[in-house]
Tab-separated table of C-alpha atoms in Angstrom:
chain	number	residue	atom	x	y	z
A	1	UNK	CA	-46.454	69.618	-27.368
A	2	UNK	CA	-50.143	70.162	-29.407
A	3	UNK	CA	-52.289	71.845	-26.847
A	4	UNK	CA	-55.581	70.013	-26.301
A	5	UNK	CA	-57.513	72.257	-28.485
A	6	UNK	CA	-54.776	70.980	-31.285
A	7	UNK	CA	-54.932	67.153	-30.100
A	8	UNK	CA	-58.868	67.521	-30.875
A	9	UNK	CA	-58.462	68.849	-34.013
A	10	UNK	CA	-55.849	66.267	-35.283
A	11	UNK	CA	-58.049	63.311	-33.707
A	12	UNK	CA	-60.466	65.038	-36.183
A	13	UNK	CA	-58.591	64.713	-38.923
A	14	UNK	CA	-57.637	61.265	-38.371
A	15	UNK	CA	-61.625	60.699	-37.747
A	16	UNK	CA	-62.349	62.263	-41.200
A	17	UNK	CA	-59.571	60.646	-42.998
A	18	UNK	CA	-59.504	56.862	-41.470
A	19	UNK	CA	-63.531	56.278	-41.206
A	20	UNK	CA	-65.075	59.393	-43.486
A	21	UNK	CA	-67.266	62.008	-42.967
A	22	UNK	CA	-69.949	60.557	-41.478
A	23	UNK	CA	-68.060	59.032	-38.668
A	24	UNK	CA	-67.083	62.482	-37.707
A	25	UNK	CA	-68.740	62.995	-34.718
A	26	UNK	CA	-67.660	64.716	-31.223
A	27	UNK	CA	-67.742	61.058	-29.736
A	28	UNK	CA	-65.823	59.926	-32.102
A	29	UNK	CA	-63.191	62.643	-31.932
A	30	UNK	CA	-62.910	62.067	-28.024
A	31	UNK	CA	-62.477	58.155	-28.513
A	32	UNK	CA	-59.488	58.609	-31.132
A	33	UNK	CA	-58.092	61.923	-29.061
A	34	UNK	CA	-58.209	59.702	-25.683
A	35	UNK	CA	-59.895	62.183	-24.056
A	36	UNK	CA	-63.112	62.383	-21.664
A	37	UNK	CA	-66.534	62.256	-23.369
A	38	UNK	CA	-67.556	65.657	-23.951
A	39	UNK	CA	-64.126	67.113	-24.665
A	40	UNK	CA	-64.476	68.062	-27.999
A	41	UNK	CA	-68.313	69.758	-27.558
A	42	UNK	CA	-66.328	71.889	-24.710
A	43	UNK	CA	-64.753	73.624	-27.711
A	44	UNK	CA	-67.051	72.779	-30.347
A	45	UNK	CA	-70.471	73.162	-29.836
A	46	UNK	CA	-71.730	71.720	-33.155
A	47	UNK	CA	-70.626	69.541	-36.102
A	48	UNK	CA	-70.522	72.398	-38.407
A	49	UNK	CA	-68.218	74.096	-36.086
A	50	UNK	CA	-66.044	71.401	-35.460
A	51	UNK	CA	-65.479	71.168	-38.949
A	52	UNK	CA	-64.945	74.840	-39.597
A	53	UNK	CA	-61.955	74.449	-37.023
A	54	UNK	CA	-60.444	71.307	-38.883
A	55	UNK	CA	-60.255	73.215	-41.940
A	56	UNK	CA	-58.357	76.085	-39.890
A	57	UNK	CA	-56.296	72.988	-38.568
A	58	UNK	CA	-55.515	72.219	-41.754
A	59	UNK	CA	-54.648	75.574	-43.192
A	60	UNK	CA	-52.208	76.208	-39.910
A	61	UNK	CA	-50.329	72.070	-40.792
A	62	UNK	CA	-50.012	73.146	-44.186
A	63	UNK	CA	-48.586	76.586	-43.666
A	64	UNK	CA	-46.326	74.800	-40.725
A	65	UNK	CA	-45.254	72.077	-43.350
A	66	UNK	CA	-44.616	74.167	-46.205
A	67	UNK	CA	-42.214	76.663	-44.491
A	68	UNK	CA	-40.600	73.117	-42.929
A	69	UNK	CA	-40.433	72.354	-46.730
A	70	UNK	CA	-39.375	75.653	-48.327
A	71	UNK	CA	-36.301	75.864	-46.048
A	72	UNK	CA	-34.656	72.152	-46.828
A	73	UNK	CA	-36.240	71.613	-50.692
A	74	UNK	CA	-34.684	74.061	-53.647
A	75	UNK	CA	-35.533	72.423	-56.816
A	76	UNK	CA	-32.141	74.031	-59.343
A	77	UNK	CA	-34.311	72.433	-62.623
A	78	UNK	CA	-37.072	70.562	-63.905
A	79	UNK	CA	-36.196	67.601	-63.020
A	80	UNK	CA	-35.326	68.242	-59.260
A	81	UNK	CA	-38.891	69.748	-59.102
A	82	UNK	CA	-40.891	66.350	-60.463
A	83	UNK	CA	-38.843	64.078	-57.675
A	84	UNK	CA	-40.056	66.801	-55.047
A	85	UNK	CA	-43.155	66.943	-56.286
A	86	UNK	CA	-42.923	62.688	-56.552
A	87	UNK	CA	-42.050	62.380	-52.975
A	88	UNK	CA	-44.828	64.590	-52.689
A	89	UNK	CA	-47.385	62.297	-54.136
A	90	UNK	CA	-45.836	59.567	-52.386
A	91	UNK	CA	-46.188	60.736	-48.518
A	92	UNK	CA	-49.645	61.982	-49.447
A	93	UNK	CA	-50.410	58.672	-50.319
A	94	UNK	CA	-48.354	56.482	-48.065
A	95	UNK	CA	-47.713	58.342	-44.404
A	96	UNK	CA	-49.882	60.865	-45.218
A	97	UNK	CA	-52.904	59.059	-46.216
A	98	UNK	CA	-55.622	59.776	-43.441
A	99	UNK	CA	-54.587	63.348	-43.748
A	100	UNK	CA	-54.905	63.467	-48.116
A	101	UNK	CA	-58.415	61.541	-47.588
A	102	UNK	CA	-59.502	64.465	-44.787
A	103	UNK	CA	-58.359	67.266	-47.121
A	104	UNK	CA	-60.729	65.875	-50.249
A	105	UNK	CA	-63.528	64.905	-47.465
A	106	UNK	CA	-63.109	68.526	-46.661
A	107	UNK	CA	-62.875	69.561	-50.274
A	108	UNK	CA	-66.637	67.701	-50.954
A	109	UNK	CA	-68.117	69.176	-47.723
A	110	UNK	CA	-67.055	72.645	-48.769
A	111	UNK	CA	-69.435	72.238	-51.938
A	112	UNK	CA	-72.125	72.196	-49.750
A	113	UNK	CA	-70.761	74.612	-47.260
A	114	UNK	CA	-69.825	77.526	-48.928
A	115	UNK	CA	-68.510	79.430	-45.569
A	116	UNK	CA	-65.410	76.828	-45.861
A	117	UNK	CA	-64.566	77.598	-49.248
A	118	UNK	CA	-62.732	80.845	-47.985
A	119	UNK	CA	-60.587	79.523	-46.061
A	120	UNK	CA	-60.001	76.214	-47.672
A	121	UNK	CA	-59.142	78.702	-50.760
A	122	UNK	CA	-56.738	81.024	-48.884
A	123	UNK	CA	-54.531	78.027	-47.455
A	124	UNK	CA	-54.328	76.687	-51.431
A	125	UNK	CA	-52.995	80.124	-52.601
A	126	UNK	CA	-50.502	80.591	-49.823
A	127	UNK	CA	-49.072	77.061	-50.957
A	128	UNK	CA	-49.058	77.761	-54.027
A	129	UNK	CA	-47.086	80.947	-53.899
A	130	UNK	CA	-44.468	79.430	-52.127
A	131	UNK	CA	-44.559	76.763	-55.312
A	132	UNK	CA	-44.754	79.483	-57.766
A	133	UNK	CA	-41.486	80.566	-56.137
A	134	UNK	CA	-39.768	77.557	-56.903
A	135	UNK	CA	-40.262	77.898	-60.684
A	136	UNK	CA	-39.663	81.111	-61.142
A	137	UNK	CA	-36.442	80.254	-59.647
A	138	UNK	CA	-36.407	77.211	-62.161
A	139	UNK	CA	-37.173	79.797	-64.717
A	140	UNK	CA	-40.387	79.165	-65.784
A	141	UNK	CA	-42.303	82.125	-68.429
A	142	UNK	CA	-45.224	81.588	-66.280
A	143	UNK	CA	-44.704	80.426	-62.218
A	144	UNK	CA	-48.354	81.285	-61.467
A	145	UNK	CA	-50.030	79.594	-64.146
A	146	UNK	CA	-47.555	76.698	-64.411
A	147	UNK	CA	-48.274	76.531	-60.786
A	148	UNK	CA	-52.114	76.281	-61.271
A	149	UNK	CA	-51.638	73.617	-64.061
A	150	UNK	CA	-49.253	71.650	-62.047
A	151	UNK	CA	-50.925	71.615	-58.703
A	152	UNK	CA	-54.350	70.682	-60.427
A	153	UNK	CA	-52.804	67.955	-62.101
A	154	UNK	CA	-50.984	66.507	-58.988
A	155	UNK	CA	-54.762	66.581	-57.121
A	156	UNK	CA	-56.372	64.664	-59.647
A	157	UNK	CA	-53.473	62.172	-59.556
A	158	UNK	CA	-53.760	61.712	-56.338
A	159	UNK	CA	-57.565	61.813	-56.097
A	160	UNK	CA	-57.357	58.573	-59.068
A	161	UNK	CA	-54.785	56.821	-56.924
A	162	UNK	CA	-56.783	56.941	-53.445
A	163	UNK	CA	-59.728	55.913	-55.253
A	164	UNK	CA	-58.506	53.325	-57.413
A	165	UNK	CA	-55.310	52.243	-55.768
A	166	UNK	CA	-53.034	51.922	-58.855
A	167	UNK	CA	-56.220	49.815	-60.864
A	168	UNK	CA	-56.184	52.915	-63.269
A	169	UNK	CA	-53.763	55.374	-64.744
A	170	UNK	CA	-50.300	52.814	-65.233
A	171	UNK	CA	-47.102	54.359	-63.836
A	172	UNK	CA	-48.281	57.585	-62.175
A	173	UNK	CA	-44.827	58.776	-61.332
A	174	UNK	CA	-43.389	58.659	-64.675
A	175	UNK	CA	-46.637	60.218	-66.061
A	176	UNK	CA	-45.898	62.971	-63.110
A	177	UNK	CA	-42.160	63.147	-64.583
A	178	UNK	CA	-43.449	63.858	-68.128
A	179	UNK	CA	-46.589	66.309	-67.493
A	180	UNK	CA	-44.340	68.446	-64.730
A	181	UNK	CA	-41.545	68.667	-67.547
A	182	UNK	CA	-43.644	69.337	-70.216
A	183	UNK	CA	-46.188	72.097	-68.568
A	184	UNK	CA	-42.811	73.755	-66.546
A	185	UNK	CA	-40.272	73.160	-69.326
């Protein structure tokens, strides 16, 4: 069971990802948390610092997720690796949608924030050792730089499909298939 402090934060996120940044407001977070008026400014005194906790939100879901991951996925090639990293795309786009739009909302408001960069930063390399992992095991020259190549590419694909929906780009997973093969392979 998410303690309250938790439910707030995950209202938050739902907030951020289903309405933007602007309707991310402490009223707002009470309203889609069902809790009293005034719940989340007992924690969070400010905007600023309610969003400095949803990034830590965020950082603690991903780390949660990616050990949930890491023990049940063990891409053995190439191959096995683009369908994970399909299925991937695919919750962050379907299921996972509010949550993906939240992440890039926090990505933008950490351009003008610098103090979130940190930890925003920290959570991407922790994932991304875990994924470097994976291809080293695949036997890729380079995990850490295939890693960076193929985790940049999967953001902007799914950055073009939230914003366009499939109006740009053709058949994304196929293109996913090719690049992941070709910068891995």
């Amino acid at each position: 069971m998410p303690s309250r402090r938790e439910q707030l934060l995950d209202a938050a996120i739902g907030v951020l990802g289903n309405q933007g940044s602007r309707a991310l407001t402490h009223r707002a977070v009470d309203a889609a948390a069902s809790m009293p008026y005034g719940s989340t400014a007992n924690y969070y005194k400010t905007r600023d610092a309610l969003i400095s906790a949803v990034v830590e939100r965020f950082a603690e879901r991903d780390r949660i997720g990616w050990e949930t991951i890491t023990t049940f996925v063990r891409p053995a090639n190439t191959a096995e690796l683009a369908a994970g990293l399909i299925g991937y795309v695919q919750r962050a786009l379907g299921p996972e949608r509010a949550v993906t739009v939240a992440r890039y909302g926090l990505f933008l408001e950490a351009t003008l924030r610098p103090e979130l960069r940190d930890p925003l930063a920290e959570s991407a390399r922790e994932l991304r050792k875990w994924a470097a992992t994976w291809l080293r095991e695949i036997g890729s020259a380079d995990p850490e730089g295939d890693c960076e190549a193929v985790f940049d590419y999967l953001d902007g694909v799914i950055l073009h499909q939230l914003a366009f929906d499939g109006q740009v780009g053709g058949d994304w997973q196929a293109a996913v298939e090719r690049t992941v093969l070709r910068l891995v392979a």
